[in-house]
Amino acid sequence: MNSIFSPISLDDSAQYYTLWQQTPRRSLDYTLANLWGWQSYYGLEWMFADGLCWIRQTHPETIYWAPLGDWNAVSWQTILQKTKGRSFIRVPDMLVQVWQAALPGHVQSEEDRGQWEYLYGQGDLAELPGNRYHKKKNHYNSYIKTYGEPDYRALDDGMVEDVLGLEDDWCQWHECEDSPSLRAENEAINRVLSHWTSFRGLTGGSLYVDGKIVAFSVGEDLGDGQLGVHYEKGLNGFKGVYQTINCLFARNAGAGFTYINRAQDLDEEGLRQAKMTYLPSDFLRKCKVIVQ
């Protein structure tokens, strides 16, 4: 499998999107925008074979991700024989079950809690109903009291310059240059937004105060009633800005969706606590897998 992998490229986007649409369980990790945005950081490569798109990362080590395509239309017993000894990460639990049924006793799996993607009811995030969300609603109301009725704007490619300007300000405040992960995220945001029209299903929203952008959120239609959130940033010093952009993005861009997928916590305790305070409805569970 090694010889014909190549770096993630937008030149093959049509082929990828065809297989993406056929994938039964779509994870935010596997969107083309996410793969291409983080391509350099993880050394991501792909290969189209056996009716699937195979993905691997080469940095900091070589390890495989789950393949994309119609998992129910391929001969896994034959394909998995060729992957014996391989380690896979970020494998959705649905695919793990398919593999274990195809090759009983040869597919070892371990839940990877840090890679589980958080799924929230769209109405919960959009309306912050009842006592369960009273603290979030208080922050939202505080924003309105301080800055007036939110100036929320749907994001399009004409507003990318504003968003990238906010991202630069955010990075200076958080000293991204001293953090490899924040530098990589900054690069991913710049790569994706600078090629906004190259990706299908991207959507976004922004908040302005006195004509100045103070927050943005960028997401993507994942299909199956899910809207994923790739990036969300707010400027320091604007009280309630995160609760407000979160709520209004879910209310506007999320209209008509059942769930909002807000990605994983990567085992960061503070991030996990923050995500849990929004009371997820479910998770897209993922595993580490070894094919023996």
GROMACS .gro file of N, CA and C in nm, residues 169-269:
model
  303
  169ASP      N    1  -0.529   3.845   1.481
  169ASP     CA    2  -0.537   3.911   1.612
  169ASP      C    3  -0.545   3.808   1.725
  170TRP      N    4  -0.626   3.705   1.703
  170TRP     CA    5  -0.644   3.600   1.803
  170TRP      C    6  -0.510   3.530   1.829
  171CYS      N    7  -0.437   3.504   1.722
  171CYS     CA    8  -0.309   3.433   1.736
  171CYS      C    9  -0.206   3.519   1.809
  172GLN      N   10  -0.205   3.648   1.783
  172GLN     CA   11  -0.112   3.735   1.855
  172GLN      C   12  -0.143   3.734   2.004
  173TRP      N   13  -0.271   3.739   2.037
  173TRP     CA   14  -0.312   3.742   2.178
  173TRP      C   15  -0.275   3.611   2.247
  174HIS      N   16  -0.292   3.499   2.175
  174HIS     CA   17  -0.267   3.366   2.234
  174HIS      C   18  -0.126   3.314   2.204
  175GLU      N   19  -0.042   3.398   2.146
  175GLU     CA   20   0.098   3.365   2.120
  175GLU      C   21   0.111   3.232   2.045
  176CYS      N   22   0.046   3.224   1.931
  176CYS     CA   23   0.047   3.102   1.851
  176CYS      C   24   0.188   3.059   1.811
  177GLU      N   25   0.277   3.155   1.793
  177GLU     CA   26   0.412   3.121   1.749
  177GLU      C   27   0.484   3.032   1.849
  178ASP      N   28   0.441   3.034   1.974
  178ASP     CA   29   0.506   2.951   2.076
  178ASP      C   30   0.439   2.816   2.093
  179SER      N   31   0.334   2.789   2.016
  179SER     CA   32   0.259   2.664   2.029
  179SER      C   33   0.249   2.596   1.893
  180PRO      N   34   0.314   2.479   1.875
  180PRO     CA   35   0.306   2.409   1.746
  180PRO      C   36   0.163   2.378   1.704
  181SER      N   37   0.077   2.341   1.800
  181SER     CA   38  -0.060   2.305   1.763
  181SER      C   39  -0.140   2.428   1.720
  182LEU      N   40  -0.120   2.542   1.788
  182LEU     CA   41  -0.191   2.664   1.749
  182LEU      C   42  -0.140   2.719   1.617
  183ARG      N   43  -0.009   2.705   1.594
  183ARG     CA   44   0.046   2.745   1.463
  183ARG      C   45  -0.014   2.660   1.352
  184ALA      N   46  -0.027   2.530   1.379
  184ALA     CA   47  -0.083   2.440   1.278
  184ALA      C   48  -0.230   2.472   1.252
  185GLU      N   49  -0.305   2.502   1.358
  185GLU     CA   50  -0.445   2.538   1.339
  185GLU      C   51  -0.456   2.668   1.260
  186ASN      N   52  -0.370   2.763   1.290
  186ASN     CA   53  -0.371   2.889   1.216
  186ASN      C   54  -0.343   2.866   1.068
  187GLU      N   55  -0.249   2.777   1.039
  187GLU     CA   56  -0.219   2.745   0.900
  187GLU      C   57  -0.338   2.678   0.833
  188ALA      N   58  -0.404   2.586   0.906
  188ALA     CA   59  -0.520   2.517   0.850
  188ALA      C   60  -0.631   2.615   0.817
  189ILE      N   61  -0.657   2.709   0.908
  189ILE     CA   62  -0.762   2.809   0.885
  189ILE      C   63  -0.729   2.893   0.763
  190ASN      N   64  -0.605   2.936   0.753
  190ASN     CA   65  -0.564   3.019   0.639
  190ASN      C   66  -0.572   2.940   0.509
  191ARG      N   67  -0.530   2.814   0.510
  191ARG     CA   68  -0.535   2.732   0.388
  191ARG      C   69  -0.678   2.713   0.340
  192VAL      N   70  -0.767   2.680   0.433
  192VAL     CA   71  -0.905   2.650   0.395
  192VAL      C   72  -0.979   2.777   0.352
  193LEU      N   73  -0.969   2.883   0.431
  193LEU     CA   74  -1.044   3.003   0.399
  193LEU      C   75  -0.992   3.072   0.274
  194SER      N   76  -0.864   3.059   0.246
  194SER     CA   77  -0.809   3.118   0.125
  194SER      C   78  -0.854   3.044  -0.001
  195HIS      N   79  -0.911   2.925   0.018
  195HIS     CA   80  -0.964   2.846  -0.094
  195HIS      C   81  -1.112   2.813  -0.067
  196TRP      N   82  -1.183   2.910  -0.013
  196TRP     CA   83  -1.321   2.891   0.034
  196TRP      C   84  -1.409   2.825  -0.071
  197THR      N   85  -1.397   2.865  -0.195
  197THR     CA   86  -1.486   2.814  -0.300
  197THR      C   87  -1.445   2.677  -0.352
  198SER      N   88  -1.335   2.622  -0.303
  198SER     CA   89  -1.289   2.491  -0.349
  198SER      C   90  -1.358   2.376  -0.276
  199PHE      N   91  -1.430   2.407  -0.169
  199PHE     CA   92  -1.490   2.303  -0.086
  199PHE      C   93  -1.642   2.309  -0.093
  200ARG      N   94  -1.703   2.193  -0.094
  200ARG     CA   95  -1.849   2.184  -0.098
  200ARG      C   96  -1.906   2.188   0.042
  201GLY      N   97  -2.014   2.259   0.057
  201GLY     CA   98  -2.087   2.254   0.183
  201GLY      C   99  -2.035   2.341   0.294
  202LEU      N  100  -1.930   2.421   0.269
  202LEU     CA  101  -1.882   2.510   0.375
  202LEU      C  102  -1.983   2.621   0.402
  203THR      N  103  -1.995   2.656   0.528
  203THR     CA  104  -2.083   2.765   0.567
  203THR      C  105  -2.019   2.834   0.687
  204GLY      N  106  -2.065   2.953   0.716
  204GLY     CA  107  -2.004   3.024   0.829
  204GLY      C  108  -2.089   3.140   0.875
  205GLY      N  109  -2.053   3.192   0.990
  205GLY     CA  110  -2.120   3.309   1.044
  205GLY      C  111  -2.021   3.394   1.119
  206SER      N  112  -2.053   3.521   1.135
  206SER     CA  113  -1.963   3.614   1.203
  206SER      C  114  -2.043   3.713   1.285
  207LEU      N  115  -1.977   3.769   1.384
  207LEU     CA  116  -2.036   3.873   1.468
  207LEU      C  117  -1.955   4.001   1.452
  208TYR      N  118  -2.027   4.113   1.441
  208TYR     CA  119  -1.962   4.244   1.430
  208TYR      C  120  -2.012   4.333   1.543
  209VAL      N  121  -1.923   4.416   1.593
  209VAL     CA  122  -1.958   4.520   1.690
  209VAL      C  123  -1.902   4.651   1.637
  210ASP      N  124  -1.989   4.746   1.614
  210ASP     CA  125  -1.950   4.877   1.559
  210ASP      C  126  -1.868   4.861   1.431
  211GLY      N  127  -1.910   4.767   1.347
  211GLY     CA  128  -1.846   4.747   1.218
  211GLY      C  129  -1.719   4.666   1.221
  212LYS      N  130  -1.679   4.618   1.339
  212LYS     CA  131  -1.556   4.539   1.353
  212LYS      C  132  -1.592   4.394   1.382
  213ILE      N  133  -1.531   4.301   1.310
  213ILE     CA  134  -1.557   4.160   1.335
  213ILE      C  135  -1.498   4.120   1.470
  214VAL      N  136  -1.578   4.049   1.551
  214VAL     CA  137  -1.533   4.008   1.684
  214VAL      C  138  -1.540   3.857   1.704
  215ALA      N  139  -1.602   3.784   1.612
  215ALA     CA  140  -1.611   3.638   1.624
  215ALA      C  141  -1.649   3.579   1.490
  216PHE      N  142  -1.610   3.454   1.471
  216PHE     CA  143  -1.655   3.382   1.352
  216PHE      C  144  -1.665   3.233   1.382
  217SER      N  145  -1.745   3.167   1.304
  217SER     CA  146  -1.757   3.022   1.311
  217SER      C  147  -1.765   2.970   1.169
  218VAL      N  148  -1.693   2.862   1.141
  218VAL     CA  149  -1.692   2.801   1.009
  218VAL      C  150  -1.732   2.654   1.023
  219GLY      N  151  -1.830   2.613   0.945
  219GLY     CA  152  -1.878   2.476   0.953
  219GLY      C  153  -1.899   2.416   0.816
  220GLU      N  154  -1.954   2.294   0.816
  220GLU     CA  155  -1.972   2.221   0.692
  220GLU      C  156  -2.088   2.123   0.705
  221ASP      N  157  -2.165   2.113   0.598
  221ASP     CA  158  -2.273   2.016   0.590
  221ASP      C  159  -2.213   1.876   0.577
  222LEU      N  160  -2.235   1.792   0.678
  222LEU     CA  161  -2.180   1.656   0.677
  222LEU      C  162  -2.278   1.554   0.621
  223GLY      N  163  -2.399   1.598   0.588
  223GLY     CA  164  -2.501   1.504   0.545
  223GLY      C  165  -2.566   1.437   0.665
  224ASP      N  166  -2.671   1.360   0.641
  224ASP     CA  167  -2.740   1.287   0.747
  224ASP      C  168  -2.787   1.378   0.859
  225GLY      N  169  -2.823   1.503   0.825
  225GLY     CA  170  -2.877   1.594   0.924
  225GLY      C  171  -2.776   1.655   1.018
  226GLN      N  172  -2.647   1.647   0.985
  226GLN     CA  173  -2.542   1.701   1.072
  226GLN      C  174  -2.473   1.821   1.010
  227LEU      N  175  -2.453   1.922   1.091
  227LEU     CA  176  -2.369   2.036   1.055
  227LEU      C  177  -2.246   2.031   1.144
  228GLY      N  178  -2.127   2.021   1.083
  228GLY     CA  179  -2.004   2.019   1.161
  228GLY      C  180  -1.947   2.157   1.180
  229VAL      N  181  -1.875   2.178   1.289
  229VAL     CA  182  -1.809   2.306   1.317
  229VAL      C  183  -1.658   2.283   1.312
  230HIS      N  184  -1.593   2.345   1.216
  230HIS     CA  185  -1.448   2.331   1.200
  230HIS      C  186  -1.372   2.426   1.292
  231TYR      N  187  -1.408   2.555   1.289
  231TYR     CA  188  -1.334   2.657   1.363
  231TYR      C  189  -1.433   2.754   1.427
  232GLU      N  190  -1.395   2.803   1.544
  232GLU     CA  191  -1.474   2.906   1.610
  232GLU      C  192  -1.380   2.991   1.694
  233LYS      N  193  -1.378   3.121   1.667
  233LYS     CA  194  -1.288   3.211   1.739
  233LYS      C  195  -1.362   3.339   1.775
  234GLY      N  196  -1.326   3.394   1.891
  234GLY     CA  197  -1.379   3.522   1.934
  234GLY      C  198  -1.269   3.605   1.996
  235LEU      N  199  -1.280   3.736   1.983
  235LEU     CA  200  -1.179   3.825   2.038
  235LEU      C  201  -1.190   3.836   2.190
  236ASN      N  202  -1.075   3.838   2.256
  236ASN     CA  203  -1.073   3.859   2.400
  236ASN      C  204  -1.128   3.998   2.432
  237GLY      N  205  -1.194   4.006   2.545
  237GLY     CA  206  -1.244   4.134   2.591
  237GLY      C  207  -1.389   4.160   2.556
  238PHE      N  208  -1.452   4.071   2.478
  238PHE     CA  209  -1.594   4.086   2.443
  238PHE      C  210  -1.672   3.980   2.521
  239LYS      N  211  -1.732   4.023   2.629
  239LYS     CA  212  -1.799   3.932   2.721
  239LYS      C  213  -1.913   3.859   2.651
  240GLY      N  214  -1.913   3.727   2.667
  240GLY     CA  215  -2.020   3.646   2.611
  240GLY      C  216  -2.008   3.621   2.462
  241VAL      N  217  -1.893   3.655   2.401
  241VAL     CA  218  -1.883   3.646   2.256
  241VAL      C  219  -1.888   3.501   2.208
  242TYR      N  220  -1.829   3.408   2.283
  242TYR     CA  221  -1.830   3.268   2.240
  242TYR      C  222  -1.969   3.206   2.251
  243GLN      N  223  -2.037   3.233   2.362
  243GLN     CA  224  -2.173   3.180   2.376
  243GLN      C  225  -2.265   3.236   2.267
  244THR      N  226  -2.240   3.361   2.229
  244THR     CA  227  -2.327   3.426   2.130
  244THR      C  228  -2.302   3.373   1.990
  245ILE      N  229  -2.177   3.360   1.947
  245ILE     CA  230  -2.151   3.309   1.813
  245ILE      C  231  -2.192   3.162   1.805
  246ASN      N  232  -2.172   3.087   1.912
  246ASN     CA  233  -2.215   2.948   1.914
  246ASN      C  234  -2.366   2.938   1.893
  247CYS      N  235  -2.440   3.015   1.968
  247CYS     CA  236  -2.586   3.013   1.961
  247CYS      C  237  -2.637   3.058   1.825
  248LEU      N  238  -2.587   3.170   1.776
  248LEU     CA  239  -2.639   3.226   1.652
  248LEU      C  240  -2.596   3.146   1.529
  249PHE      N  241  -2.479   3.084   1.534
  249PHE     CA  242  -2.438   2.997   1.424
  249PHE      C  243  -2.531   2.876   1.418
  250ALA      N  244  -2.560   2.817   1.534
  250ALA     CA  245  -2.653   2.703   1.538
  250ALA      C  246  -2.792   2.744   1.492
  251ARG      N  247  -2.834   2.863   1.529
  251ARG     CA  248  -2.969   2.910   1.494
  251ARG      C  249  -2.981   2.940   1.345
  252ASN      N  250  -2.879   2.999   1.287
  252ASN     CA  251  -2.886   3.042   1.147
  252ASN      C  252  -2.832   2.937   1.051
  253ALA      N  253  -2.702   2.910   1.058
  253ALA     CA  254  -2.644   2.809   0.969
  253ALA      C  255  -2.699   2.671   0.999
  254GLY      N  256  -2.737   2.648   1.124
  254GLY     CA  257  -2.784   2.515   1.164
  254GLY      C  258  -2.932   2.491   1.140
  255ALA      N  259  -3.004   2.590   1.092
  255ALA     CA  260  -3.148   2.572   1.068
  255ALA      C  261  -3.171   2.456   0.971
  256GLY      N  262  -3.258   2.364   1.010
  256GLY     CA  263  -3.289   2.249   0.926
  256GLY      C  264  -3.205   2.126   0.955
  257PHE      N  265  -3.099   2.142   1.034
  257PHE     CA  266  -3.017   2.027   1.074
  257PHE      C  267  -3.069   1.969   1.205
  258THR      N  268  -3.042   1.841   1.227
  258THR     CA  269  -3.082   1.775   1.351
  258THR      C  270  -2.974   1.789   1.457
  259TYR      N  271  -2.849   1.772   1.415
  259TYR     CA  272  -2.737   1.777   1.509
  259TYR      C  273  -2.631   1.876   1.464
  260ILE      N  274  -2.562   1.933   1.563
  260ILE     CA  275  -2.442   2.012   1.541
  260ILE      C  276  -2.325   1.931   1.594
  261ASN      N  277  -2.231   1.899   1.505
  261ASN     CA  278  -2.112   1.823   1.542
  261ASN      C  279  -2.000   1.922   1.573
  262ARG      N  280  -1.954   1.923   1.698
  262ARG     CA  281  -1.856   2.021   1.741
  262ARG      C  282  -1.719   1.957   1.769
  263ALA      N  283  -1.689   1.850   1.696
  263ALA     CA  284  -1.555   1.790   1.695
  263ALA      C  285  -1.518   1.729   1.830
  264GLN      N  286  -1.392   1.688   1.842
  264GLN     CA  287  -1.346   1.613   1.957
  264GLN      C  288  -1.275   1.702   2.059
  265ASP      N  289  -1.239   1.642   2.173
  265ASP     CA  290  -1.170   1.721   2.276
  265ASP      C  291  -1.022   1.686   2.287
  266LEU      N  292  -0.975   1.583   2.214
  266LEU     CA  293  -0.834   1.545   2.211
  266LEU      C  294  -0.776   1.518   2.350
  267ASP      N  295  -0.863   1.474   2.442
  267ASP     CA  296  -0.824   1.443   2.580
  267ASP      C  297  -0.774   1.564   2.657
  268GLU      N  298  -0.806   1.684   2.610
  268GLU     CA  299  -0.772   1.805   2.685
  268GLU      C  300  -0.881   1.829   2.789
  269GLU      N  301  -0.846   1.822   2.915
  269GLU     CA  302  -0.945   1.822   3.022
  269GLU      C  303  -1.031   1.948   3.021
   0.00000   0.00000   0.00000
